[in-house]
CSV table of C-alpha atoms in Angstrom, one decimal:
chain,number,residue,atom,x,y,z
A,1,MET,CA,67.2,-116.2,199.2
A,2,GLU,CA,64.6,-117.0,196.6
A,3,VAL,CA,63.4,-115.8,193.2
A,4,LYS,CA,60.7,-116.8,190.7
A,5,ALA,CA,61.1,-116.5,186.9
A,6,ARG,CA,58.6,-117.1,184.1
A,7,ALA,CA,59.2,-117.4,180.4
A,8,PRO,CA,56.6,-117.5,177.6
A,9,GLY,CA,56.1,-120.3,175.0
A,10,LYS,CA,56.0,-119.5,171.3
A,11,ILE,CA,54.0,-120.1,168.1
A,12,ILE,CA,55.0,-119.9,164.4
A,13,LEU,CA,52.6,-117.5,162.9
A,14,SER,CA,53.8,-118.1,159.3
A,15,GLY,CA,56.6,-119.7,157.4
A,16,GLU,CA,57.1,-123.1,159.0
A,17,HIS,CA,58.8,-125.7,156.7
A,18,ALA,CA,59.3,-123.0,154.0
A,19,VAL,CA,61.9,-121.3,156.2
A,20,VAL,CA,64.1,-124.4,155.7
A,21,HIS,CA,64.0,-123.6,152.0
A,22,GLY,CA,64.9,-119.9,152.3
A,23,SER,CA,61.5,-118.3,153.0
A,24,THR,CA,60.8,-115.8,155.7
A,25,ALA,CA,59.0,-117.0,158.9
A,26,VAL,CA,57.4,-115.1,161.8
A,27,ALA,CA,57.3,-116.4,165.4
A,28,ALA,CA,55.6,-114.9,168.4
A,29,SER,CA,55.5,-115.3,172.2
A,30,ILE,CA,52.3,-116.4,173.8
A,31,SER,CA,50.8,-115.6,177.2
A,32,LEU,CA,51.3,-119.2,178.4
A,33,HIS,CA,54.4,-119.6,180.6
A,34,THR,CA,56.8,-122.0,182.3
A,35,SER,CA,57.8,-120.8,185.8
A,36,VAL,CA,60.8,-121.7,187.8
A,37,PHE,CA,61.1,-121.0,191.6
A,38,LEU,CA,64.6,-121.1,193.0
A,39,ALA,CA,65.4,-121.0,196.7
A,40,PHE,CA,68.6,-121.5,198.6
A,41,PRO,CA,68.4,-123.0,202.1
A,42,SER,CA,69.2,-120.8,205.1
A,43,HIS,CA,72.7,-121.0,206.5
A,44,SER,CA,71.5,-122.6,209.7
A,45,GLY,CA,70.2,-125.6,207.8
A,46,ASN,CA,72.4,-128.7,207.1
A,47,ASP,CA,70.6,-129.8,203.9
A,48,ASP,CA,73.3,-130.5,201.3
A,49,THR,CA,70.9,-131.5,198.4
A,50,LEU,CA,70.0,-130.1,195.1
A,51,LYS,CA,66.2,-130.8,194.6
A,52,LEU,CA,64.3,-130.5,191.3
A,53,GLU,CA,60.5,-130.6,191.7
A,54,LEU,CA,58.3,-130.9,188.6
A,55,LYS,CA,55.0,-129.9,190.2
A,56,ASP,CA,52.6,-130.6,187.3
A,57,MET,CA,53.8,-134.2,187.1
A,58,ALA,CA,54.1,-134.7,190.8
A,59,LEU,CA,57.7,-135.8,190.4
A,60,GLU,CA,60.7,-134.9,192.5
A,61,PHE,CA,64.4,-135.6,192.0
A,62,SER,CA,67.4,-134.9,194.2
A,63,TRP,CA,71.1,-135.2,194.1
A,64,PRO,CA,73.6,-134.7,197.0
A,65,VAL,CA,75.8,-131.7,196.0
A,66,GLY,CA,78.9,-133.7,196.8
A,67,ARG,CA,77.8,-136.4,194.3
A,68,ILE,CA,77.4,-133.8,191.5
A,69,LYS,CA,80.8,-132.3,192.3
A,70,GLU,CA,82.4,-135.7,192.2
A,71,ALA,CA,80.8,-136.7,188.9
A,72,LEU,CA,81.9,-133.4,187.2
A,73,ALA,CA,85.3,-133.0,189.0
A,74,GLU,CA,87.4,-133.8,185.9
A,75,PHE,CA,85.4,-131.2,183.8
A,76,SER,CA,86.0,-128.3,186.2
A,77,SER,CA,87.9,-126.4,183.4
A,78,ALA,CA,84.8,-126.7,181.1
A,79,ILE,CA,82.4,-125.4,183.7
A,80,SER,CA,82.3,-121.6,183.2
A,81,SER,CA,80.3,-118.6,184.5
A,82,SER,CA,80.0,-117.5,180.8
A,83,PRO,CA,77.8,-119.4,178.3
A,84,THR,CA,79.6,-122.6,177.5
A,85,SER,CA,78.6,-125.7,175.5
A,86,CYS,CA,78.6,-129.0,177.5
A,87,PRO,CA,81.4,-131.3,176.3
A,88,ALA,CA,80.3,-134.7,175.1
A,89,GLU,CA,82.2,-136.5,177.9
A,90,CYS,CA,80.7,-134.2,180.5
A,91,LEU,CA,77.2,-134.8,179.1
A,92,ARG,CA,77.8,-138.5,179.6
A,93,SER,CA,78.7,-138.0,183.2
A,94,ILE,CA,75.6,-135.8,183.7
A,95,GLY,CA,73.5,-138.4,182.0
A,96,ALA,CA,74.8,-141.0,184.5
A,97,LEU,CA,73.6,-138.6,187.3
A,98,VAL,CA,70.2,-138.4,185.7
A,99,GLU,CA,70.0,-142.2,185.3
A,100,GLU,CA,70.5,-142.6,189.0
A,101,GLN,CA,67.1,-141.1,189.5
A,102,ASN,CA,63.9,-143.1,189.3
A,103,ILE,CA,62.3,-141.6,186.2
A,104,PRO,CA,58.9,-143.2,185.4
A,105,GLU,CA,59.0,-145.2,182.2
A,106,ALA,CA,56.3,-142.9,180.7
A,107,ARG,CA,58.5,-139.9,181.4
A,108,THR,CA,61.9,-141.0,180.0
A,109,GLY,CA,61.8,-138.0,177.7
A,110,LEU,CA,62.5,-135.8,180.7
A,111,ALA,CA,66.1,-137.0,180.9
A,112,SER,CA,67.5,-134.5,178.4
A,113,GLY,CA,65.8,-131.6,180.2
A,114,MET,CA,67.2,-132.8,183.6
A,115,SER,CA,70.6,-132.9,182.0
A,116,ALA,CA,70.2,-129.4,180.8
A,117,PHE,CA,69.1,-128.4,184.3
A,118,LEU,CA,72.2,-129.9,185.9
A,119,TRP,CA,74.6,-128.3,183.4
A,120,LEU,CA,73.1,-124.8,183.7
A,121,TYR,CA,72.8,-125.0,187.5
A,122,SER,CA,76.4,-126.2,187.9
A,123,CYS,CA,77.8,-123.5,185.6
A,124,ILE,CA,75.9,-120.5,186.9
A,125,GLN,CA,75.6,-121.4,190.6
A,126,GLY,CA,78.3,-124.0,191.1
A,127,PHE,CA,77.9,-126.8,193.6
A,128,LYS,CA,75.5,-125.6,196.3
A,129,PRO,CA,72.2,-126.9,197.7
A,130,ALA,CA,68.9,-125.5,196.5
A,131,THR,CA,65.3,-126.3,195.7
A,132,VAL,CA,64.0,-125.7,192.2
A,133,VAL,CA,60.3,-126.0,191.5
A,134,VAL,CA,59.0,-126.0,187.9
A,135,THR,CA,55.4,-125.4,186.8
A,136,SER,CA,54.1,-124.9,183.3
A,137,GLU,CA,51.0,-123.9,181.4
A,138,LEU,CA,52.6,-125.3,178.2
A,139,PRO,CA,51.8,-128.8,177.0
A,140,LEU,CA,55.0,-130.8,176.5
A,141,GLY,CA,56.1,-131.8,173.0
A,142,SER,CA,53.4,-129.9,171.2
A,143,GLY,CA,55.5,-127.4,169.3
A,144,LEU,CA,54.8,-124.5,171.7
A,145,GLY,CA,58.4,-124.1,172.8
A,146,SER,CA,58.0,-125.7,176.3
A,147,SER,CA,61.7,-126.8,176.5
A,148,ALA,CA,62.9,-123.4,175.5
A,149,ALA,CA,60.6,-121.7,178.0
A,150,PHE,CA,62.1,-124.0,180.7
A,151,CYS,CA,65.7,-123.2,179.7
A,152,VAL,CA,64.9,-119.5,179.6
A,153,ALA,CA,63.1,-119.4,183.0
A,154,LEU,CA,65.7,-121.6,184.6
A,155,SER,CA,68.6,-119.4,183.3
A,156,ALA,CA,66.7,-116.3,184.5
A,157,ALA,CA,66.3,-117.6,188.0
A,158,LEU,CA,69.9,-118.8,188.3
A,159,LEU,CA,71.3,-115.6,186.9
A,160,ALA,CA,69.1,-113.4,189.1
A,161,LEU,CA,70.7,-114.9,192.2
A,162,SER,CA,74.3,-114.8,190.8
A,163,ASP,CA,77.0,-112.1,190.5
A,164,SER,CA,76.7,-112.2,186.7
A,165,VAL,CA,73.8,-109.7,186.4
A,166,SER,CA,72.5,-106.6,188.1
A,167,VAL,CA,68.8,-106.8,189.1
A,168,ASP,CA,66.5,-104.8,191.3
A,169,MET,CA,65.6,-107.1,194.1
A,170,VAL,CA,63.2,-104.6,195.8
A,171,HIS,CA,60.9,-104.1,192.8
A,172,GLN,CA,57.3,-105.0,193.5
A,173,GLY,CA,55.8,-107.6,191.1
A,174,TRP,CA,57.3,-108.8,187.8
A,175,SER,CA,60.3,-107.1,186.3
A,176,SER,CA,62.4,-107.5,183.2
A,177,PHE,CA,66.1,-107.8,182.7
A,178,GLY,CA,68.1,-105.1,180.9
A,179,GLU,CA,69.3,-105.6,177.2
A,180,LYS,CA,72.8,-106.8,178.2
A,181,GLU,CA,71.4,-109.3,180.8
A,182,LEU,CA,68.8,-110.6,178.3
A,183,ASP,CA,71.6,-111.3,175.8
A,184,LEU,CA,73.6,-113.3,178.4
A,185,LEU,CA,70.4,-115.1,179.5
A,186,ASN,CA,69.5,-116.0,176.0
A,187,LYS,CA,73.0,-117.5,175.3
A,188,TRP,CA,72.7,-119.7,178.5
A,189,ALA,CA,69.2,-120.8,177.5
A,190,PHE,CA,70.5,-121.8,174.0
A,191,GLU,CA,73.2,-124.0,175.7
A,192,GLY,CA,70.4,-125.8,177.5
A,193,GLU,CA,68.4,-126.2,174.3
A,194,LYS,CA,71.4,-127.7,172.6
A,195,ILE,CA,71.5,-130.4,175.3
A,196,ILE,CA,67.8,-131.1,174.8
A,197,HIS,CA,67.6,-130.9,171.0
A,198,GLY,CA,71.1,-131.3,169.7
A,199,ASN,CA,71.0,-128.7,166.9
A,200,PRO,CA,68.3,-126.1,167.7
A,201,SER,CA,67.8,-123.0,165.6
A,202,GLY,CA,67.8,-120.7,168.6
A,203,ILE,CA,64.4,-119.2,167.5
A,204,ASP,CA,62.4,-120.7,170.4
A,205,ASN,CA,64.7,-119.5,173.2
A,206,THR,CA,65.1,-116.0,171.6
A,207,VAL,CA,61.3,-115.5,171.4
A,208,SER,CA,60.9,-116.7,175.0
A,209,THR,CA,63.7,-114.4,176.2
A,210,TYR,CA,62.7,-111.2,174.4
A,211,GLY,CA,59.0,-111.7,173.9
A,212,ASN,CA,57.0,-110.0,171.2
A,213,MET,CA,57.7,-111.3,167.7
A,214,ILE,CA,60.6,-112.4,165.5
A,215,LYS,CA,61.1,-112.4,161.8
A,216,PHE,CA,63.7,-114.9,160.6
A,217,LYS,CA,65.2,-115.9,157.3
A,218,SER,CA,68.3,-117.8,156.4
A,219,GLY,CA,69.6,-117.8,159.9
A,220,SER,CA,69.1,-114.1,160.5
A,221,LEU,CA,66.7,-113.1,163.3
A,222,THR,CA,65.0,-109.7,163.5
A,223,LEU,CA,63.0,-108.6,166.6
A,224,ILE,CA,59.7,-106.9,165.5
A,225,LYS,CA,57.4,-104.8,167.7
A,226,SER,CA,53.7,-105.7,167.5
A,227,ASN,CA,51.2,-102.8,167.3
A,228,LEU,CA,48.3,-105.1,167.1
A,229,PRO,CA,46.7,-107.0,170.1
A,230,LEU,CA,46.1,-110.5,168.8
A,231,LYS,CA,44.3,-113.4,170.5
A,232,MET,CA,44.5,-117.0,169.4
A,233,LEU,CA,42.7,-120.2,170.3
A,234,ILE,CA,45.5,-122.9,170.4
A,235,THR,CA,44.2,-126.4,169.9
A,236,ASN,CA,46.5,-129.2,170.9
A,237,THR,CA,45.5,-132.2,168.9
A,238,LYS,CA,47.6,-134.4,171.3
A,239,VAL,CA,48.8,-136.2,168.2
A,240,GLY,CA,52.6,-136.7,168.4
A,241,ARG,CA,54.7,-136.0,165.4
A,242,ASN,CA,58.2,-136.7,164.1
A,243,THR,CA,59.6,-133.3,163.1
A,244,LYS,CA,62.6,-134.6,161.3
A,245,ALA,CA,60.5,-137.0,159.2
A,246,LEU,CA,58.1,-134.2,158.3
A,247,VAL,CA,61.0,-131.8,157.3
A,248,ALA,CA,62.5,-134.6,155.3
A,249,GLY,CA,59.2,-135.3,153.6
A,250,VAL,CA,58.9,-131.7,152.4
A,251,SER,CA,62.5,-131.8,151.0
A,252,GLU,CA,61.8,-135.1,149.2
A,253,ARG,CA,58.6,-133.6,147.7
A,254,THR,CA,60.7,-130.6,146.6
A,255,ILE,CA,63.1,-132.8,144.8
A,256,ARG,CA,60.2,-134.5,142.9
A,257,HIS,CA,58.4,-131.2,142.1
A,258,PRO,CA,61.0,-128.4,142.3
A,259,ASP,CA,59.2,-125.8,140.2
A,260,ALA,CA,55.9,-126.2,142.0
A,261,LEU,CA,57.3,-126.2,145.5
A,262,ASN,CA,59.6,-123.2,144.8
A,263,PHE,CA,56.4,-121.3,143.8
A,264,VAL,CA,54.9,-122.4,147.1
A,265,PHE,CA,58.0,-121.3,149.1
A,266,ASN,CA,58.0,-117.9,147.4
A,267,ALA,CA,54.3,-117.5,148.2
A,268,VAL,CA,54.9,-118.3,151.9
A,269,ASP,CA,57.8,-115.7,151.9
A,270,SER,CA,55.3,-113.1,150.6
A,271,ILE,CA,52.7,-114.1,153.3
A,272,SER,CA,55.3,-113.7,156.1
A,273,LYS,CA,56.5,-110.3,154.9
A,274,GLU,CA,52.9,-109.0,154.5
A,275,LEU,CA,51.9,-110.4,157.9
A,276,SER,CA,54.9,-108.8,159.7
A,277,ALA,CA,54.1,-105.5,157.9
A,278,ILE,CA,50.5,-105.6,159.1
A,279,ILE,CA,51.5,-106.4,162.7
A,280,GLU,CA,54.2,-103.6,162.8
A,281,SER,CA,52.1,-100.8,161.2
A,282,PRO,CA,50.3,-98.3,163.6
A,283,VAL,CA,46.7,-99.0,164.6
A,284,SER,CA,44.1,-96.2,164.5
A,285,GLY,CA,40.7,-97.0,165.8
A,286,GLU,CA,38.5,-100.1,165.9
A,287,LEU,CA,37.9,-100.3,162.2
A,288,SER,CA,41.6,-100.4,161.5
A,289,ILE,CA,42.0,-103.3,164.0
A,290,THR,CA,39.1,-105.2,162.3
A,291,GLU,CA,40.6,-104.7,158.9
A,292,LYS,CA,43.9,-105.9,160.0
A,293,GLU,CA,42.4,-109.0,161.7
A,294,GLU,CA,40.6,-109.8,158.4
A,295,ASN,CA,43.8,-109.5,156.4
A,296,ILE,CA,45.7,-111.7,158.9
A,297,ALA,CA,42.8,-114.3,158.8
A,298,GLU,CA,43.2,-114.5,155.0
A,299,LEU,CA,47.0,-114.8,155.2
A,300,MET,CA,46.6,-117.6,157.8
A,301,GLU,CA,44.2,-119.5,155.5
A,302,MET,CA,46.5,-119.1,152.5
A,303,ASN,CA,49.5,-120.3,154.6
A,304,GLN,CA,47.5,-123.3,155.7
A,305,GLY,CA,46.6,-124.2,152.1
A,306,LEU,CA,50.3,-124.0,151.1
A,307,LEU,CA,51.3,-126.2,154.1
A,308,GLN,CA,48.7,-128.7,152.9
A,309,SER,CA,50.4,-128.7,149.5
A,310,MET,CA,53.7,-129.4,151.3
A,311,GLY,CA,52.1,-132.6,152.7
A,312,VAL,CA,52.4,-131.7,156.4
A,313,SER,CA,48.7,-131.6,157.4
A,314,HIS,CA,47.0,-134.5,159.3
A,315,ALA,CA,43.5,-135.8,159.8
A,316,SER,CA,43.4,-134.2,163.3
A,317,ILE,CA,44.4,-130.8,161.9
A,318,GLU,CA,41.7,-131.1,159.2
A,319,THR,CA,39.1,-131.8,161.9
A,320,VAL,CA,40.1,-128.5,163.7
A,321,LEU,CA,40.0,-126.6,160.4
A,322,ARG,CA,36.5,-127.9,159.5
A,323,THR,CA,35.2,-127.2,163.0
A,324,THR,CA,36.5,-123.6,163.2
A,325,LEU,CA,35.4,-122.9,159.5
A,326,LYS,CA,31.8,-123.6,160.5
A,327,TYR,CA,32.1,-120.5,162.7
A,328,LYS,CA,33.9,-118.5,159.9
A,329,LEU,CA,37.1,-118.5,161.9
A,330,ALA,CA,40.6,-118.8,160.2
A,331,SER,CA,43.0,-121.5,161.4
A,332,LYS,CA,46.4,-122.9,160.5
A,333,LEU,CA,48.7,-125.5,161.9
A,334,THR,CA,51.7,-124.1,163.8
A,335,GLY,CA,55.1,-125.8,163.8
A,336,ALA,CA,56.0,-129.1,162.2
A,337,GLY,CA,52.4,-130.2,161.5
A,338,GLY,CA,51.5,-133.9,161.3
A,339,GLY,CA,49.5,-133.3,164.5
A,340,GLY,CA,50.7,-130.9,167.2
A,341,CYS,CA,48.8,-127.6,167.5
A,342,VAL,CA,46.5,-125.5,165.4
A,343,LEU,CA,46.1,-121.7,165.7
A,344,THR,CA,42.7,-120.1,165.3
A,345,LEU,CA,42.5,-116.3,165.2
A,346,LEU,CA,39.9,-114.9,167.6
A,347,PRO,CA,38.8,-111.4,166.3
A,348,THR,CA,38.4,-108.6,168.8
A,349,LEU,CA,34.6,-108.3,168.1
A,350,LEU,CA,33.9,-112.1,168.3
A,351,SER,CA,31.4,-113.0,171.0
A,352,GLY,CA,32.4,-115.1,173.9
A,353,THR,CA,29.4,-117.4,173.2
A,354,ILE,CA,30.9,-118.4,169.8
A,355,VAL,CA,34.3,-119.1,171.4
A,356,ASP,CA,32.6,-121.3,174.0
A,357,LYS,CA,30.8,-123.2,171.3
A,358,VAL,CA,34.0,-123.8,169.3
A,359,ILE,CA,35.9,-124.9,172.3
A,360,ALA,CA,33.2,-127.3,173.4
A,361,GLU,CA,33.1,-128.9,169.9
A,362,LEU,CA,36.9,-129.2,169.8
A,363,GLU,CA,37.1,-130.7,173.3
A,364,SER,CA,34.4,-133.2,172.4
A,365,CYS,CA,37.0,-134.5,169.8
A,366,GLY,CA,39.5,-135.1,172.6
A,367,PHE,CA,41.5,-132.0,171.8
A,368,GLN,CA,42.9,-129.6,174.4
A,369,CYS,CA,42.1,-125.9,173.9
A,370,LEU,CA,44.1,-122.9,175.2
A,371,ILE,CA,43.5,-119.2,174.7
A,372,ALA,CA,46.5,-117.0,174.5
A,373,GLU,CA,47.4,-113.4,173.7
A,374,ILE,CA,50.1,-113.1,171.1
A,375,GLY,CA,53.3,-111.1,171.1
A,376,GLY,CA,53.5,-110.2,174.8
A,377,ARG,CA,56.4,-109.7,177.1
A,378,GLY,CA,59.4,-112.0,177.4
A,379,VAL,CA,61.1,-113.5,180.4
A,380,GLU,CA,60.4,-111.8,183.8
A,381,ILE,CA,61.5,-112.3,187.4
A,382,SER,CA,60.0,-111.6,190.8
A,383,PHE,CA,61.6,-111.5,194.3
A,384,ASN,CA,58.4,-111.1,196.2
A,385,GLY,CA,56.0,-113.8,195.2
A,386,ALA,CA,54.3,-112.2,192.2
A,387,SER,CA,51.6,-114.6,190.9
A,388,SER,CA,50.3,-112.8,187.8
């Protein structure tokens, strides 16, 4: 028995940082995915091991199922087939299982993701042998929702081969879950995210689960349907950043300059609302698409200027902005800032030659460039080896 699931990453189109201070923000799925392949051994085999293979990193970990069961024996009452938070004591036991593995020193950040894997697997599938293979098009730790995409794809694969959901196993190619199943899946993925991040907002896993776009403000999430095909160049500066420190920096600046920053946050709120209205409104003809793209480009540039005034830009981000501006393209940082990724809108009528030139120039600076469609489908599953 086997299944493959894939879940998209995410970007923040507008409103990062300001959302912490009550402004509206808009997030969207991107056509870059994390995929999870799950296979159970045949009954004739005697393999009693749970294997986790991280293919992109050429890493493989394994646990005897009996060892997992023994480690979690005293927490059997906490392990549930409905979405459940991992108790602190249980998380320590899972952490011990992870520590038994030979994780390379440069990859110690994987430990929390492996803990999330063991919790979700044990809850949804119980203590049984299997092979789980993970591949991803998303760079880790760059603000593109790689951990959420992993939790969503993993939850999807585990649930698809459980009794908790009803799915069509004979469908050819990729298929989606029903609304009820998506809600369950999203709750499980959120529990995984909590193990990885402690206190996540739930935005990343929700975007990855449902796809399309989400408008959020003061803890309230609203799914929005995009009527506009958008394509972005995503430039990964490869500069690490401390999200908590950046968020704290904006708050400290707000204390020093409350009036000025409140005007900034209100402006960001207006930009997010206008952006979502443009995206949701019907499209009629090429001219309408071009006009909408021009308006979105202006809003992105304005949002970037406001993010700079919050103090969350970085020399690497400014290099991307200068490079894309030479080609009259609009860019803005996405996520925490201080490095991370930068979005550049690629208009429908832009020539491929220009795109190639921009990418070549950015890559010569040591940056990684990815092209993605924005606001596409959420998590999907396949039972027959779908590859695209």
